[in-house]
Short mmCIF file of C-alpha atoms in Angstrom, two decimals:
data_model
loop_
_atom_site.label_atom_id
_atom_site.label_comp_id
_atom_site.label_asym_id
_atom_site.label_seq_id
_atom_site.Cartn_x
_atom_site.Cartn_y
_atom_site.Cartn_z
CA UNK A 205 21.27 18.19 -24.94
CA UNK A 206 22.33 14.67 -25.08
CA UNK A 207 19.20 12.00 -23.84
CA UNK A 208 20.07 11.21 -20.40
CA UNK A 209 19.51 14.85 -19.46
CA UNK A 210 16.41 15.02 -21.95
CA UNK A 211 15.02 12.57 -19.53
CA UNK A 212 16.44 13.93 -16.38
CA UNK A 213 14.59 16.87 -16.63
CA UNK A 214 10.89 15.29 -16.84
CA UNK A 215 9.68 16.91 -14.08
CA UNK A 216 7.33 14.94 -11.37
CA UNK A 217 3.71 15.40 -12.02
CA UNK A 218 2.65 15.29 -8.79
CA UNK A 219 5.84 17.23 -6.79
CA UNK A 220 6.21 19.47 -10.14
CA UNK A 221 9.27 21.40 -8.46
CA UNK A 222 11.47 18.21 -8.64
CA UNK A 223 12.24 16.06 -11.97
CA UNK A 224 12.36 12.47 -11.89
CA UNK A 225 15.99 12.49 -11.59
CA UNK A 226 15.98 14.44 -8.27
CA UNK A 227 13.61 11.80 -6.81
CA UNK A 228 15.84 9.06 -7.80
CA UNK A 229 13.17 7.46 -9.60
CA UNK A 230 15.33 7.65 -12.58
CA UNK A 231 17.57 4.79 -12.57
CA UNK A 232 18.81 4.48 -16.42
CA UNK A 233 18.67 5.60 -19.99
CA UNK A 234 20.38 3.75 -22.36
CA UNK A 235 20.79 4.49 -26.43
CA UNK A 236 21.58 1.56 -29.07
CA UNK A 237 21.37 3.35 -32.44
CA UNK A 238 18.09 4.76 -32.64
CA UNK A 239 16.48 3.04 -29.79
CA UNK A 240 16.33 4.81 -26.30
CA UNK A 241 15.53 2.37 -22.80
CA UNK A 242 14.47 4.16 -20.24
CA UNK A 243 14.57 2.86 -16.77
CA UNK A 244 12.61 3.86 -13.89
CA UNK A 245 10.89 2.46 -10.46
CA UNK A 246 8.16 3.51 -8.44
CA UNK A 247 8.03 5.28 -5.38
CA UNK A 248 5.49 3.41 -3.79
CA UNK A 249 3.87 0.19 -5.44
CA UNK A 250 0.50 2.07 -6.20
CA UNK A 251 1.90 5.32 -6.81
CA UNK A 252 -0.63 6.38 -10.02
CA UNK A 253 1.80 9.05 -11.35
CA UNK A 254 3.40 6.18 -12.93
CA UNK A 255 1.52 6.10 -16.29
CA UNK A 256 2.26 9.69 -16.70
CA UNK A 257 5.29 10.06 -16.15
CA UNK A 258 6.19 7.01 -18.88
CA UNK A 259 3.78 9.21 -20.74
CA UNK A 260 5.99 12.36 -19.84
CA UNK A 261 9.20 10.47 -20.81
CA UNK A 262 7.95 9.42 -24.16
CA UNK A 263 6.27 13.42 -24.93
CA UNK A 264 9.96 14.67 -23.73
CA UNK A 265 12.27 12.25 -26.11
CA UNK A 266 9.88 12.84 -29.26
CA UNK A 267 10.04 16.06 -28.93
CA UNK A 268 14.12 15.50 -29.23
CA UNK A 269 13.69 13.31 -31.90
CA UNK A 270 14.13 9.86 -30.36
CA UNK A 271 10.41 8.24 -31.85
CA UNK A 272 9.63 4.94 -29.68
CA UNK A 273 11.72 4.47 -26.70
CA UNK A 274 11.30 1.62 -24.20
CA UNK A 275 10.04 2.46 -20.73
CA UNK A 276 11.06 -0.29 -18.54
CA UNK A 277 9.63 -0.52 -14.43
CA UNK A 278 12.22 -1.97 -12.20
CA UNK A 279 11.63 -2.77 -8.51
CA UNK A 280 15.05 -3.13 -7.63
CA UNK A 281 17.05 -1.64 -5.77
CA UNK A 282 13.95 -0.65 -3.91
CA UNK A 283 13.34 3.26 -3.98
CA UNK A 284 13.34 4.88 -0.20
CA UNK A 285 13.54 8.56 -0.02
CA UNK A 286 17.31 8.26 0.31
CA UNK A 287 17.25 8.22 -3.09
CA UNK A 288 16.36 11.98 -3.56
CA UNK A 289 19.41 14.16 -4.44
CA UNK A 290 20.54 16.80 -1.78
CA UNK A 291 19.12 19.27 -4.94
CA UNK A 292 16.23 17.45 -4.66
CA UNK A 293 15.86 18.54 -0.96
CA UNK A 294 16.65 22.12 -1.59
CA UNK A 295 14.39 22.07 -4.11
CA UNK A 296 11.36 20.76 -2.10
CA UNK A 297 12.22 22.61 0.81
CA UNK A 298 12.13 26.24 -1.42
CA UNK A 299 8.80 24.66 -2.51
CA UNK A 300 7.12 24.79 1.18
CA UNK A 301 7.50 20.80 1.32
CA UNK A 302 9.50 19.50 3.94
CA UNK A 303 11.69 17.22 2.95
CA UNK A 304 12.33 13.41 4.57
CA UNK A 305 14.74 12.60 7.00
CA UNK A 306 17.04 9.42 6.73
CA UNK A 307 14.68 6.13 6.28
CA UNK A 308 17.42 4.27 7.07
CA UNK A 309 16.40 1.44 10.45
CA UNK A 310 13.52 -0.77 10.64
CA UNK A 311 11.00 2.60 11.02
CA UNK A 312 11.87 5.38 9.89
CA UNK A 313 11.89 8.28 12.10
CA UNK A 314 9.80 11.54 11.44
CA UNK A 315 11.06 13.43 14.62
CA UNK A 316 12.19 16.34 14.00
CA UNK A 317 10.94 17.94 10.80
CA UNK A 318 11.41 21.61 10.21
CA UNK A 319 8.93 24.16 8.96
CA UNK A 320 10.00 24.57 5.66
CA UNK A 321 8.46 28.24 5.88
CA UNK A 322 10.50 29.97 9.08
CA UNK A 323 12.69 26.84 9.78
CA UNK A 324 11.25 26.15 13.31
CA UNK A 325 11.63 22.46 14.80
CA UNK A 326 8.62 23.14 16.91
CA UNK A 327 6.05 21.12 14.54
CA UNK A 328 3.31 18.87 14.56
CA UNK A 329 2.44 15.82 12.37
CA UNK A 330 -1.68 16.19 11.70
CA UNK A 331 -1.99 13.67 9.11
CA UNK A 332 0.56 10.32 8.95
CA UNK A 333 -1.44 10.48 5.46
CA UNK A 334 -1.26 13.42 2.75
CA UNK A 335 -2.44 14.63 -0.74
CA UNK A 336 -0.24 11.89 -2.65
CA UNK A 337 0.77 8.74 -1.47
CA UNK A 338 4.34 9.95 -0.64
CA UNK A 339 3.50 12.68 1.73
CA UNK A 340 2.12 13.60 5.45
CA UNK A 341 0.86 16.39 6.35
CA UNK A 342 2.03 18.86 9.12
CA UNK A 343 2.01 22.05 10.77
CA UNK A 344 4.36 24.28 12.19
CA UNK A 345 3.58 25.68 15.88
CA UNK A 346 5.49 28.69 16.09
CA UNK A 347 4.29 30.21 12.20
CA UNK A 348 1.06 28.07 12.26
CA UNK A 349 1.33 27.29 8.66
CA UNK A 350 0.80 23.94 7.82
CA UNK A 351 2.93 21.66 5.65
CA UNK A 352 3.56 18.55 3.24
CA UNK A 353 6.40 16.46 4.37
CA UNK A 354 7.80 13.61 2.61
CA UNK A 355 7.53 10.84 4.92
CA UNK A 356 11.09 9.03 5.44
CA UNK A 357 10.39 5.90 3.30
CA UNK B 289 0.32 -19.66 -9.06
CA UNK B 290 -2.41 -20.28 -6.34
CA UNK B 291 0.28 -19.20 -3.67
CA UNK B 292 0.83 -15.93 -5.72
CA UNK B 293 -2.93 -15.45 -6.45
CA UNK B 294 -3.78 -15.85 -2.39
CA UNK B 295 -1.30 -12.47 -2.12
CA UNK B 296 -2.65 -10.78 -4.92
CA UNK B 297 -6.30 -11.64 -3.88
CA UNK B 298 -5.56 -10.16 -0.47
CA UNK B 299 -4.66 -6.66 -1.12
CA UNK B 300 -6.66 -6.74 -4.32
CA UNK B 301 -9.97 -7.30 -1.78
CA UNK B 302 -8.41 -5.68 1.33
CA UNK B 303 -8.55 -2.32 -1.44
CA UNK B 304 -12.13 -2.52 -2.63
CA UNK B 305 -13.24 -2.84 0.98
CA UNK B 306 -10.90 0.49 2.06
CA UNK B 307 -12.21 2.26 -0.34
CA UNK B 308 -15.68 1.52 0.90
CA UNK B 309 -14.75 4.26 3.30
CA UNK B 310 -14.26 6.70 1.08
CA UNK B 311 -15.84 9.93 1.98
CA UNK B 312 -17.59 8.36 4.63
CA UNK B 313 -14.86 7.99 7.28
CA UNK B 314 -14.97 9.35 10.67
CA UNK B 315 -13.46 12.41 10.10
CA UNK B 316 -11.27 13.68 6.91
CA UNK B 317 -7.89 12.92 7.13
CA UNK B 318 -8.92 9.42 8.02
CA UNK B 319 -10.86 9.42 4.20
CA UNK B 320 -7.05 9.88 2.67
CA UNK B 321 -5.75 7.70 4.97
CA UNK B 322 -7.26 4.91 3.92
CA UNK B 323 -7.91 5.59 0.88
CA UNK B 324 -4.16 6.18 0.71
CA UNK B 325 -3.66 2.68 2.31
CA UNK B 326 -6.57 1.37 -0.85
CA UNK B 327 -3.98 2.29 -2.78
CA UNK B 328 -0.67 0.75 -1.80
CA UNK B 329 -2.95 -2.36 -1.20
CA UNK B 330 -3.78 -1.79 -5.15
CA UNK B 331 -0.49 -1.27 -5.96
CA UNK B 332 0.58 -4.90 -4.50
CA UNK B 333 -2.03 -6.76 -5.91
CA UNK B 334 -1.50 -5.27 -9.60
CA UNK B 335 1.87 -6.36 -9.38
CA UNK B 336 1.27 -9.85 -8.01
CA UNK B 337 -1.55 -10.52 -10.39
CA UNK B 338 0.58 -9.49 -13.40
CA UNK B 339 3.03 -12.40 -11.81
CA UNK B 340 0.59 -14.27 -11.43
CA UNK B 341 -0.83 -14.49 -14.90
CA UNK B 342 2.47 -15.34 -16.28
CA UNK B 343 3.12 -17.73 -14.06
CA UNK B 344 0.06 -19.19 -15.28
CA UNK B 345 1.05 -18.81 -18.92
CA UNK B 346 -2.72 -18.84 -20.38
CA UNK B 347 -2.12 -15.17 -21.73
CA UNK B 348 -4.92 -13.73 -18.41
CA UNK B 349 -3.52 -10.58 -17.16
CA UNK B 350 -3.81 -8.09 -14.48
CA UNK B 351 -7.65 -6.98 -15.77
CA UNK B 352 -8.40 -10.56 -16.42
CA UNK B 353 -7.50 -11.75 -13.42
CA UNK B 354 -9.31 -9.10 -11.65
CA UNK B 355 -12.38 -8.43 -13.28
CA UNK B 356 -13.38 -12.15 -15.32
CA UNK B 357 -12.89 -14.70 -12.13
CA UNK B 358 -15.76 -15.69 -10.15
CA UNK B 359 -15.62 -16.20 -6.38
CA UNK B 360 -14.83 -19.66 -6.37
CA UNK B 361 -12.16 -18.94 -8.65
CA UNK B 362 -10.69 -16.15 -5.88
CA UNK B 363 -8.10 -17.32 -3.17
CA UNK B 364 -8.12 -14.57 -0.77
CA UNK B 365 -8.34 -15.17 2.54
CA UNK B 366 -12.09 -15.07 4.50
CA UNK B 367 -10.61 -11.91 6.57
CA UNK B 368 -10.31 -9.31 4.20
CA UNK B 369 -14.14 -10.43 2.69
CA UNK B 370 -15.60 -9.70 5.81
CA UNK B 371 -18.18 -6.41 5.39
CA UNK B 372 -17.40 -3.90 7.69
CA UNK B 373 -20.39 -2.24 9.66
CA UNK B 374 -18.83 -0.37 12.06
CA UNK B 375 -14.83 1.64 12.13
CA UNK B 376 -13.92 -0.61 14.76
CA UNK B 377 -13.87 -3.46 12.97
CA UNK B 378 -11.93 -1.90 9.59
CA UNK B 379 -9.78 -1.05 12.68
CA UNK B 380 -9.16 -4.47 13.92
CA UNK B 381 -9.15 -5.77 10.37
CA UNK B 382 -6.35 -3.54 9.16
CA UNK B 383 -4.35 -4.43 12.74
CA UNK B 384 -4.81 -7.84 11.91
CA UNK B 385 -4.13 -8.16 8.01
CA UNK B 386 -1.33 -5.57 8.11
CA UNK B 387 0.84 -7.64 10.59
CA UNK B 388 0.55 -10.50 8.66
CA UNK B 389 1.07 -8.93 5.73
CA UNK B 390 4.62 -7.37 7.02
CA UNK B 391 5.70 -10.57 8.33
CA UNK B 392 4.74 -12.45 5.15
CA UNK B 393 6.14 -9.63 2.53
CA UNK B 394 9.45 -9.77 4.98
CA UNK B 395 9.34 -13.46 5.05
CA UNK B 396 9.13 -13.62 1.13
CA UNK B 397 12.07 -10.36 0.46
CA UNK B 398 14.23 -12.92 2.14
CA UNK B 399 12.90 -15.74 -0.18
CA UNK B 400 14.33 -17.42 -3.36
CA UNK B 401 11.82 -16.02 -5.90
CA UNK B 402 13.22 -13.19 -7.45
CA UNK B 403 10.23 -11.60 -9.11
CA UNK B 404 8.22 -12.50 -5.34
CA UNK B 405 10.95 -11.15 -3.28
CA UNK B 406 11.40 -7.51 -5.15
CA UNK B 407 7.34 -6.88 -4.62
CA UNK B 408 7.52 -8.00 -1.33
CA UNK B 409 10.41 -5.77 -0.73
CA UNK B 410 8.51 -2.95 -1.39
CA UNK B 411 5.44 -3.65 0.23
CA UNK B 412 6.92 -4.39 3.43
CA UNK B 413 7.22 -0.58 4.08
CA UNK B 414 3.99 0.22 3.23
CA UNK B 415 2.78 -2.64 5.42
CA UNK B 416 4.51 -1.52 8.19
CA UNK B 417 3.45 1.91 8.04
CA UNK B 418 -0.31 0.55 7.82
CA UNK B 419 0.37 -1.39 11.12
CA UNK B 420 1.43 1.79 12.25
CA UNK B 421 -1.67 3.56 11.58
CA UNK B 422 -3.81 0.15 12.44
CA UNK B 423 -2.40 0.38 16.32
CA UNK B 424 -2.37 4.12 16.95
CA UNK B 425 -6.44 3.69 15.97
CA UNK B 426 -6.51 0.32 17.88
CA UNK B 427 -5.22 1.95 21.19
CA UNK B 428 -7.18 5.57 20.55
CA UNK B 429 -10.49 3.29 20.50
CA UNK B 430 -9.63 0.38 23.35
CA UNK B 431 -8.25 3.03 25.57
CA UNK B 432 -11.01 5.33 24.91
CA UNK B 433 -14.42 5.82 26.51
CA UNK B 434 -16.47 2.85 27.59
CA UNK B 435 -18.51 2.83 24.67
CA UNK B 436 -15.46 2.82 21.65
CA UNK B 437 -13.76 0.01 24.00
CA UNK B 438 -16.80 -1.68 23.82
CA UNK B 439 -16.89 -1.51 19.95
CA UNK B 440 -13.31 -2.20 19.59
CA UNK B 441 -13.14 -5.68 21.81
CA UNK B 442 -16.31 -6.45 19.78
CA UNK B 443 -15.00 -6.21 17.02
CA UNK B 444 -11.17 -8.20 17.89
CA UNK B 445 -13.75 -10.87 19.27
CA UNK B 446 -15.97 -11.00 16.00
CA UNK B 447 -12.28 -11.36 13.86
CA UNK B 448 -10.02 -13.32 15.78
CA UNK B 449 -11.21 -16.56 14.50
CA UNK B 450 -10.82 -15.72 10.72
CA UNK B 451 -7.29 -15.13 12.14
CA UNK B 452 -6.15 -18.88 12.24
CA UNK B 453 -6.47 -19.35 8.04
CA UNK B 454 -3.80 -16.86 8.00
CA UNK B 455 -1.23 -19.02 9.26
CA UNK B 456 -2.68 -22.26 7.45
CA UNK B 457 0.21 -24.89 5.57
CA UNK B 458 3.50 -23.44 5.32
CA UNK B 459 3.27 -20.04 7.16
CA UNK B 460 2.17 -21.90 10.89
CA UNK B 461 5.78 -20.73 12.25
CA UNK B 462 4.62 -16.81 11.25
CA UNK B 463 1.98 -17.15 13.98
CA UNK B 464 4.35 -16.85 17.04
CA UNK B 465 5.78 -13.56 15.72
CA UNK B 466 2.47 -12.25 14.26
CA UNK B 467 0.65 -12.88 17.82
CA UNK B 468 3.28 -11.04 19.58
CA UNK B 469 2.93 -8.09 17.30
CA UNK B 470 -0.61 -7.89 18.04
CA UNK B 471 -1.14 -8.99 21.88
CA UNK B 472 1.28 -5.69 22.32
CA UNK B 473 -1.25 -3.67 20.38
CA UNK B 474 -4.11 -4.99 22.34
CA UNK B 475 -2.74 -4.99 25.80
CA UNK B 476 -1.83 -1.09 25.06
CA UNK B 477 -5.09 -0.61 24.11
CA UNK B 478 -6.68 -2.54 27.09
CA UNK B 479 -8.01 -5.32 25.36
CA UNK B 480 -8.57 -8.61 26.14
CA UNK B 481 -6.96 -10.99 23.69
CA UNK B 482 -9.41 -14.11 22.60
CA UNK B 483 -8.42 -17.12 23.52
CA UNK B 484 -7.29 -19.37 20.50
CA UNK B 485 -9.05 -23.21 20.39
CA UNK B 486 -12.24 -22.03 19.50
CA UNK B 487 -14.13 -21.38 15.78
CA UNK B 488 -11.65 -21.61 12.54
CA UNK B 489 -13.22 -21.24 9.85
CA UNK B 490 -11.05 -21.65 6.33
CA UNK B 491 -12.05 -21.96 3.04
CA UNK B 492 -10.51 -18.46 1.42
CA UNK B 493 -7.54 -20.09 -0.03
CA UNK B 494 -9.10 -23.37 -1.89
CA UNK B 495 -11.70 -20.91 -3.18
CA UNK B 496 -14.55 -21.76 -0.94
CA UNK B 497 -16.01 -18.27 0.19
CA UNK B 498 -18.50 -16.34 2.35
CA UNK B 499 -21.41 -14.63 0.63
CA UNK B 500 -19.79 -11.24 1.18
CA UNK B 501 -17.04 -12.07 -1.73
CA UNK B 502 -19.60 -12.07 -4.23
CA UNK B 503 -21.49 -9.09 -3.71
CA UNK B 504 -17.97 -7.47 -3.34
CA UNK B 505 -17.36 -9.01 -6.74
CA UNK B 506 -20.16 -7.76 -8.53
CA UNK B 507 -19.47 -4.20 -7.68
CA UNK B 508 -15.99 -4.17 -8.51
CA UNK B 509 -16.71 -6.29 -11.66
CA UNK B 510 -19.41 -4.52 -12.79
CA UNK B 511 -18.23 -2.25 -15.24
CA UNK B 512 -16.04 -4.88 -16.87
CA UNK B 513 -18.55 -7.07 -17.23
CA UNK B 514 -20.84 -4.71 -18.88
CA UNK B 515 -18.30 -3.53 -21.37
CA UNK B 516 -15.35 -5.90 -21.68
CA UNK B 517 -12.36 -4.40 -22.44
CA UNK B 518 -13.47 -0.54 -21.27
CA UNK B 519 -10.22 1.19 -20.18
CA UNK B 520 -9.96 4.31 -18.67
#
């Protein structure tokens, strides 16, 4: 496996059905000789996965033999939750999350979210805040099961 | 480095006052609210204390900065100090800070500053979203029943004067935009808007406090001060 998908597949410790490269928060590896750079950014400023997932990244390149690699934060381009691959989506959505809607306009829109259980649009947001700092929480009125959703960011 | 530390200071106190909520909120999705708000407030201010500590170039970072100043050494502004007795008035508080807050954090994205302009970037969403959450509470409580309007206008009357030290020195030409993102709020939520030309008090950002800050201080500060250096 070379390192780029050694790192790619660190999964997200707090949406542990998606890796770090389906969230987009993985911007960059890099190898000079020995020496591995890692690049990543946040999700939101405060999100307090951060530290483990750095920790994550270091576990998963030891392991393949690259000791010491630099983990370096960027904040730019800004992450948004266009950033998550279409896989990404799938992924989340096979997971019972439902996954965001374009973030793109000066607020992003949360109309519109489907139950990611029976696929009804007939839902209703409960909670503009969830269990993690990326998601809201919802419920679906046709099944009645409620849901995360990953707010459009 | 005063400029950065009045942004840092903000969210860094606007944080340890949300989370003053925690599991004591009206009901429990409002608990991760704002503790989820605590946190993107956190988030800011550990990034613009990092900043500015290297602006500073004395070797003080985040922790230091945090934990080892006293109040008079602390440039927030006198809003976010203010205790807060009663939901209405973390309601009105949050309204309040959270619009300037997106105005300033779009103001600076736009700015020269580099380092400034990518934090501010990213905090502009969250501030948004928090003025979001700020107005649907502001207009559930002013257009409520008699007694939460009364609570509500009490507390936008109790506030509105720590309002002014916002907009003090270079950020007077925010005020305009800031007042018309709030007297929409308020009129949805049938308030009355108070009148400006009255009490301004100021003081936050030349280090000159209320009380509040330092018994604020000493309970955030505690633990480093006991053991200097403790990490988690």
């Amino acid at each position: 496996m070379n390192v780029y998908d050694v790192v790619a597949a660190v999964v997200d410790p707090e949406l542990r059905v998606v890796t770090i490269a389906d969230l987009g928060i993985l911007r960059d590896v890099t190898v000079d000789g020995e020496r591995v750079t890692v690049t990543i950014t946040p999700t939101y400023s405060g999100c307090p996965a951060m530290d483990v997932i750095r920790a994550d990244i270091r576990q998963a390149l030891r392991s393949a033999g690259y000791a010491d690699p630099e983990i370096v934060t960027t904040l730019r381009p800004a992450w948004s939750t266009d950033w998550i691959t279409d896989d990404g989506r799938s992924k989340l959505a096979a997971a019972g999350i439902a996954p965001p809607g374009p973030s793109r306009g000066p607020i992003a829109l949360t109309l519109g979210v489907r139950c990611p259980r029976c696929g009804s649009p007939n839902t209703e947001e409960l909670s503009r805040f969830g269990s993690t700092a990326c998601k809201a929480l919802w419920r679906c009125r046709a099944c009645a099961e409620p849901f995360d959703h990953v707010k459009a960011y | 480095m005063d400029y950065v530390l009045g942004l840092g200071d903000d969210a860094l106190v606007a944080a340890q006052r949300l989370a003053q909520w925690c599991a004591r909120a009206p009901e429990l999705e409002e608990d991760v609210a704002l503790a989820n708000i605590a946190l993107d407030q956190l988030g800011a201010a550990r990034l613009l204390l990092t900043y500015a500590g290297e602006l500073e170039g004395a070797g003080r970072d985040e922790d230091a900065l945090a934990y080892l100043r006293g109040d008079r050494e602390y440039r927030n502004c006198l809003l976010v100090e203010l205790p807060e007795p009663d939901f209405a008035v973390t309601m009105a508080k949050l309204l309040f800070l959270s619009a300037y807050q997106k105005l300033r954090y779009e103001w600076l994205a736009a700015a020269g500053d580099e380092r400034l302009s990518a934090v501010a970037d990213k905090a502009r969403k969250e501030s948004a979203y928090h003025l979001d959450h700020a107005s649907l509470w502001t207009v559930r409580l002013g257009d409520g029943t008699p007694e939460s309007h009364r609570r509500m206008q009490d507390a936008v009357d109790r506030l509105w004067p720590y309002t002014h030290e916002l907009f003090e020195g270079d950020h007077a030409a925010l005020r305009p935009q800031w007042l018309s993102l709030v007297t929409a709020v308020l009129d949805e939520a049938t308030l009355t808007r108070p009148a400006d030309g009255g009490w301004a008090p100021g003081g936050g950002r030349q280090g000159l406090h209320t009380e509040h800050l330092s018994y604020l201080l000493a309970e955030l500060q505690v633990l480093h001060r006991a053991h200097p250096g403790a990490r988690w």
